[in-house]
Short mmCIF file of C-alpha atoms in Angstrom, two decimals:
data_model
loop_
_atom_site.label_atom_id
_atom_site.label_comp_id
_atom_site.label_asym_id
_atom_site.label_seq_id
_atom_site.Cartn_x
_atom_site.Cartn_y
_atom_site.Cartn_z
CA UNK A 1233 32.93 33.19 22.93
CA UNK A 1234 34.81 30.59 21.10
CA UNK A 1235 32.75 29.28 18.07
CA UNK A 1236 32.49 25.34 17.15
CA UNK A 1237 33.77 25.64 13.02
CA UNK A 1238 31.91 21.92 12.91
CA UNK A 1239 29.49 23.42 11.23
CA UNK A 1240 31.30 26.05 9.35
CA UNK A 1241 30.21 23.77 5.96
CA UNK A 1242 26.47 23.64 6.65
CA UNK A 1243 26.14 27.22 7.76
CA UNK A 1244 27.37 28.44 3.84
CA UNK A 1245 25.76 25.87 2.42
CA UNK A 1246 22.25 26.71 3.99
CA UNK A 1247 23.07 30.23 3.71
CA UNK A 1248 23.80 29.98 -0.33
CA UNK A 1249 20.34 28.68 -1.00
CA UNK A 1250 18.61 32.11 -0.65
CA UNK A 1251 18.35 35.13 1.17
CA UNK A 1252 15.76 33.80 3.50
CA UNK A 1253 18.49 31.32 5.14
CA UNK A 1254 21.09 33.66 5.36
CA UNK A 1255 18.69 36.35 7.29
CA UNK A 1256 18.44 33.78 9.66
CA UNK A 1257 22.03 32.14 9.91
CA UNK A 1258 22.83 35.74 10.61
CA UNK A 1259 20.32 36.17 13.27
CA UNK A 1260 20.52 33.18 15.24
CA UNK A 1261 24.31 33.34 14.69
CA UNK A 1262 26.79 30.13 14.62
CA UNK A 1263 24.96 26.61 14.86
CA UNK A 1264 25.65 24.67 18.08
CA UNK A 1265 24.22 21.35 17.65
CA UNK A 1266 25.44 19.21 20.96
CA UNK A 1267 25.34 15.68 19.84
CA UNK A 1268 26.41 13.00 22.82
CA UNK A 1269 27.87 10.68 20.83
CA UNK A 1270 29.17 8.28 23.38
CA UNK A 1271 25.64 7.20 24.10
CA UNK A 1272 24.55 3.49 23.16
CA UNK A 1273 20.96 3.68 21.40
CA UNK A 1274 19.42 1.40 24.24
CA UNK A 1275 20.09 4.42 26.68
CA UNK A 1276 19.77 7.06 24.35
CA UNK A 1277 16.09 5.92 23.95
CA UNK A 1278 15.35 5.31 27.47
CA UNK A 1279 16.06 9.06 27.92
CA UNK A 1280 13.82 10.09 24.85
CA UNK A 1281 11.06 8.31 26.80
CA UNK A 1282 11.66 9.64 30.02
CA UNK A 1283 11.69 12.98 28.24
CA UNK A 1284 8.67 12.64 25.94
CA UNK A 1285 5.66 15.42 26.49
CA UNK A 1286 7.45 16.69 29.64
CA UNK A 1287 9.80 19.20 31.22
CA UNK A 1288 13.52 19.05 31.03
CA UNK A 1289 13.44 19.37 34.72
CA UNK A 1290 11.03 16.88 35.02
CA UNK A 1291 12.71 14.34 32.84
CA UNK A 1292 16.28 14.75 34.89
CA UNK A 1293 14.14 13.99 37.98
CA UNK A 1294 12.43 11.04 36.42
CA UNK A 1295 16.10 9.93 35.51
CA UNK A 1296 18.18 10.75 38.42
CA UNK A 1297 14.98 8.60 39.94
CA UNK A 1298 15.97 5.98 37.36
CA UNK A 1299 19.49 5.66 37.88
CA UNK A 1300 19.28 5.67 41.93
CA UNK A 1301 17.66 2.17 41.48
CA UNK A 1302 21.09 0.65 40.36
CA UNK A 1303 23.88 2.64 42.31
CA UNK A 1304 26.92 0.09 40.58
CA UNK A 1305 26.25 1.40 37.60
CA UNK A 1306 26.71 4.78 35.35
CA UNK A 1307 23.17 4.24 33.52
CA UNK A 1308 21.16 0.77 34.40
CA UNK A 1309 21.60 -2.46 32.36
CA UNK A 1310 19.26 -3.85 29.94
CA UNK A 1311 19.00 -6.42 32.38
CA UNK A 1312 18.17 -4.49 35.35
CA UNK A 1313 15.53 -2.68 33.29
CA UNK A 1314 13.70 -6.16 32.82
CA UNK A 1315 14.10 -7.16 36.14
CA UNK A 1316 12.60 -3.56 37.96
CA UNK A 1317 8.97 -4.12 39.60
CA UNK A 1318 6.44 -1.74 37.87
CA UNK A 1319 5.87 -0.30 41.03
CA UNK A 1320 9.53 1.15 41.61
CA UNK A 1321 9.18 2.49 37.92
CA UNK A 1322 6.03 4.50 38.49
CA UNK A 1323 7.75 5.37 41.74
CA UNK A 1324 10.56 7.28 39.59
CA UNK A 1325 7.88 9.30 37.34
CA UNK A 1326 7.00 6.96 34.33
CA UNK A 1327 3.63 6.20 33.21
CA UNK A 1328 2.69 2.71 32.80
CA UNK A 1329 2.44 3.03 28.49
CA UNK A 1330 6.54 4.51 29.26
CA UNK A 1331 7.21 2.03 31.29
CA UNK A 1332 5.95 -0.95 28.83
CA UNK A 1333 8.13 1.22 26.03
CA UNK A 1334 11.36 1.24 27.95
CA UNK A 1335 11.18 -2.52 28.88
CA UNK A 1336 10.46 -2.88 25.06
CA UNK A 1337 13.22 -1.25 24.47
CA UNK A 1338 15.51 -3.28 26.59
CA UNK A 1339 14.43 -6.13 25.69
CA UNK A 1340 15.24 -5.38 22.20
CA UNK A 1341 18.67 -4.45 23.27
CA UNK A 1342 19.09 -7.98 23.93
CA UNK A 1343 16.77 -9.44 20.72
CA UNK A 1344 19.15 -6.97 18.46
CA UNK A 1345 16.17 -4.85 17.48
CA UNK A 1346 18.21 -2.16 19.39
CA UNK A 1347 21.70 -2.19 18.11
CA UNK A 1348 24.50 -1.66 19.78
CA UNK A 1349 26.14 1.40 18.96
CA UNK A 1350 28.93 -0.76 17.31
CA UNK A 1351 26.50 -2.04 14.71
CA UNK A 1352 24.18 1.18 14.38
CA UNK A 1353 27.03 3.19 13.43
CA UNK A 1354 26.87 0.77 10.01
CA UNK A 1355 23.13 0.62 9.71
CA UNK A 1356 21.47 3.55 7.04
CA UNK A 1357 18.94 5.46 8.69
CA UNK A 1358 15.79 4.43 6.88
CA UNK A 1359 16.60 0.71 8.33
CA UNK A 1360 17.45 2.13 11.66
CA UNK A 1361 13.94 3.66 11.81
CA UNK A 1362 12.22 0.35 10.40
CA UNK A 1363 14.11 -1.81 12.89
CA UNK A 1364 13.42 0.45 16.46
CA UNK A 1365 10.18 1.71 15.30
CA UNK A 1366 8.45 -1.27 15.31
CA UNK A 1367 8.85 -1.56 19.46
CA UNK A 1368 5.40 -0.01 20.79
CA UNK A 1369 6.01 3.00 21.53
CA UNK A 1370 8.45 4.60 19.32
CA UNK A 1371 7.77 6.51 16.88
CA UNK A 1372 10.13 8.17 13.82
CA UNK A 1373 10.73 11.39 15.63
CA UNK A 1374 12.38 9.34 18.80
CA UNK A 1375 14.62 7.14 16.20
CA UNK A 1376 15.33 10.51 14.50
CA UNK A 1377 16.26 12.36 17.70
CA UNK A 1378 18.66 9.22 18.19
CA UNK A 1379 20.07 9.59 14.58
CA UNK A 1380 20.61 13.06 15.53
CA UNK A 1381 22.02 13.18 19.14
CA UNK A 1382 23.61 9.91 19.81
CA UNK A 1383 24.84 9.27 15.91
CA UNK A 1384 25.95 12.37 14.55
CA UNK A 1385 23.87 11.71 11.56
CA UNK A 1386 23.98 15.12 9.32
CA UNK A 1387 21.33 14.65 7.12
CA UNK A 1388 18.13 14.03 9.09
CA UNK A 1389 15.02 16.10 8.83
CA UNK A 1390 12.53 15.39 11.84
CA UNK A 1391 9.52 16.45 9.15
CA UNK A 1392 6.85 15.66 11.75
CA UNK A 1393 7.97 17.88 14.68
CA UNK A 1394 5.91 20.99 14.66
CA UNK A 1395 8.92 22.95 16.08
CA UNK A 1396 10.51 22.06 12.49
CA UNK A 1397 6.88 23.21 10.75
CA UNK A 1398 6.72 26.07 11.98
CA UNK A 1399 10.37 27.48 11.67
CA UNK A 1400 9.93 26.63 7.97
CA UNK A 1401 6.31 28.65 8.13
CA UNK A 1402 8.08 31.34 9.95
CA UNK A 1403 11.03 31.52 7.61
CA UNK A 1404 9.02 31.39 4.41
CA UNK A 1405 6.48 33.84 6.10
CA UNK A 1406 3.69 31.18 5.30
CA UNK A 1407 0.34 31.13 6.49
CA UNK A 1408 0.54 28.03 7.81
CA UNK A 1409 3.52 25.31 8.78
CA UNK A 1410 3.82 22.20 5.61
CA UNK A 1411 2.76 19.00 6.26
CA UNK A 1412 5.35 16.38 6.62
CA UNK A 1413 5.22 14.86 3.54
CA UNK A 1414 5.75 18.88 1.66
CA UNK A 1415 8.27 19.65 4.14
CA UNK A 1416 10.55 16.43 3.31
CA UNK A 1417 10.42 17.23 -0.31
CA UNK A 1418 11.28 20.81 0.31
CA UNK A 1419 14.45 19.45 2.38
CA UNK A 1420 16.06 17.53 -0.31
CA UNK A 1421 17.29 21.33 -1.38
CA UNK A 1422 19.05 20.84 2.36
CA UNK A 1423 20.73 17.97 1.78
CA UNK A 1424 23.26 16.77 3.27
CA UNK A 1425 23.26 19.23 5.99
CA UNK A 1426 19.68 18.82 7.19
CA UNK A 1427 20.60 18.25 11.04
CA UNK A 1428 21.75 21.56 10.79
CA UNK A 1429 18.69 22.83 8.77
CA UNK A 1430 16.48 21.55 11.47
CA UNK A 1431 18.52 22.81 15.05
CA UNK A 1432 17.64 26.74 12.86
CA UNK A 1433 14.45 25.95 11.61
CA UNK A 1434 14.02 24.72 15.94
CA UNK A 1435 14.81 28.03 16.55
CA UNK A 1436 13.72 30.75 14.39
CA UNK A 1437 10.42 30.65 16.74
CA UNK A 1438 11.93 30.59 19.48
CA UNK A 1439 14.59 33.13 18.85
CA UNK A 1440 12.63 35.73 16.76
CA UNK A 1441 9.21 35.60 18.44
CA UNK A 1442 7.79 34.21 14.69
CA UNK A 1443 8.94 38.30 13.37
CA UNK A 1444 11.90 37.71 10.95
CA UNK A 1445 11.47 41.15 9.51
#
């Protein structure tokens, strides 16, 4: 299998910090981190909210649903967002607090509170959070999952998923996963590769069944 040398950088970085993070770089092997960069934030975040507290499956049906609505085009408009009758929104899967958060959103495509991809690419990601986090709605793990996936940012640490928590617990052997606030102080030893910190810490669960050792 051909390996993505992207994150050849990160991987000896993280795995120079101690012996705990290169057990696991070994285990869990090369980091493949799939960002889909030519996303605009407007539809990246529509998809985070389709996707929120559900099923990949059922968040590609909920979209496929989505999309059907307006054939002429690859993802719908801002525009056509507005204009869609509650009814044919709850028809494709989304609950009426989702459906109030995507119109949010694209109206704020169209206000500026969600920037174009042009401008966000500028934007630090402490005022990208401020500015999209303040639509009802969204909190800082969706504006972080849209630093990550549709940015490229490297250094963002999604402190509040408990995915994140409790790779740390299980790398560290802890009793219990840190608290946000611990775990982002912790990170700043990550820096600037912390995207790449968090896609192992997502998966030393998952991948070692919580037994490191």
């Amino acid at each position: 299998m051909q390996t993505d040398d992207r994150y050849t950088d990160a991987e000896n970085f993280l795995r120079d910090l101690d012996e705990d993070w290169a057990h696991v770089i070994d285990l869990i092997g090369p980091c493949r981190h799939d960002p889909k960069a030519a996303r605009e934030p407007y539809e990246a975040l529509i998809r985070a909210i389709a996707y929120q507290q559900l099923t990949a499956k059922a968040g590609d049906a909920i979209l496929t649903r989505l999309k059907a609505l307006c054939p002429d085009n690859l993802f719908p408009t801002p525009d056509a967002v507005i204009a869609m009758e509650f009814d044919a929104l709850r028809a494709c899967g989304f609950s009426a607090s989702k459906i109030a958060t995507i119109k949010a959103i694209a109206e704020g495509s169209k206000t500026g509170l969600v920037p174009s991809r042009g401008i966000a690419v500028r934007m630090d990601d402490e005022a990208l959070i401020s500015n999209i986090s303040a639509i009802k709605g969204i909190g800082r793990w969706t504006v972080e999952m849209l630093l990550m996936y549709s940015l490229e940012r490297a250094d963002i640490l999604p402190a509040d998923d408990f995915g994140v928590r409790e790779g740390y617990r299980a790398l560290r052997e802890l009793d219990e996963p840190p608290k946000p606030k611990a775990l982002r102080e912790i990170s700043l030893a990550w820096s600037p590769y912390r995207t790449v910190a968090s896609w192992y810490l997502w998966r030393v669960p998952r991948e070692r069944g919580n037994v490191l050792r």
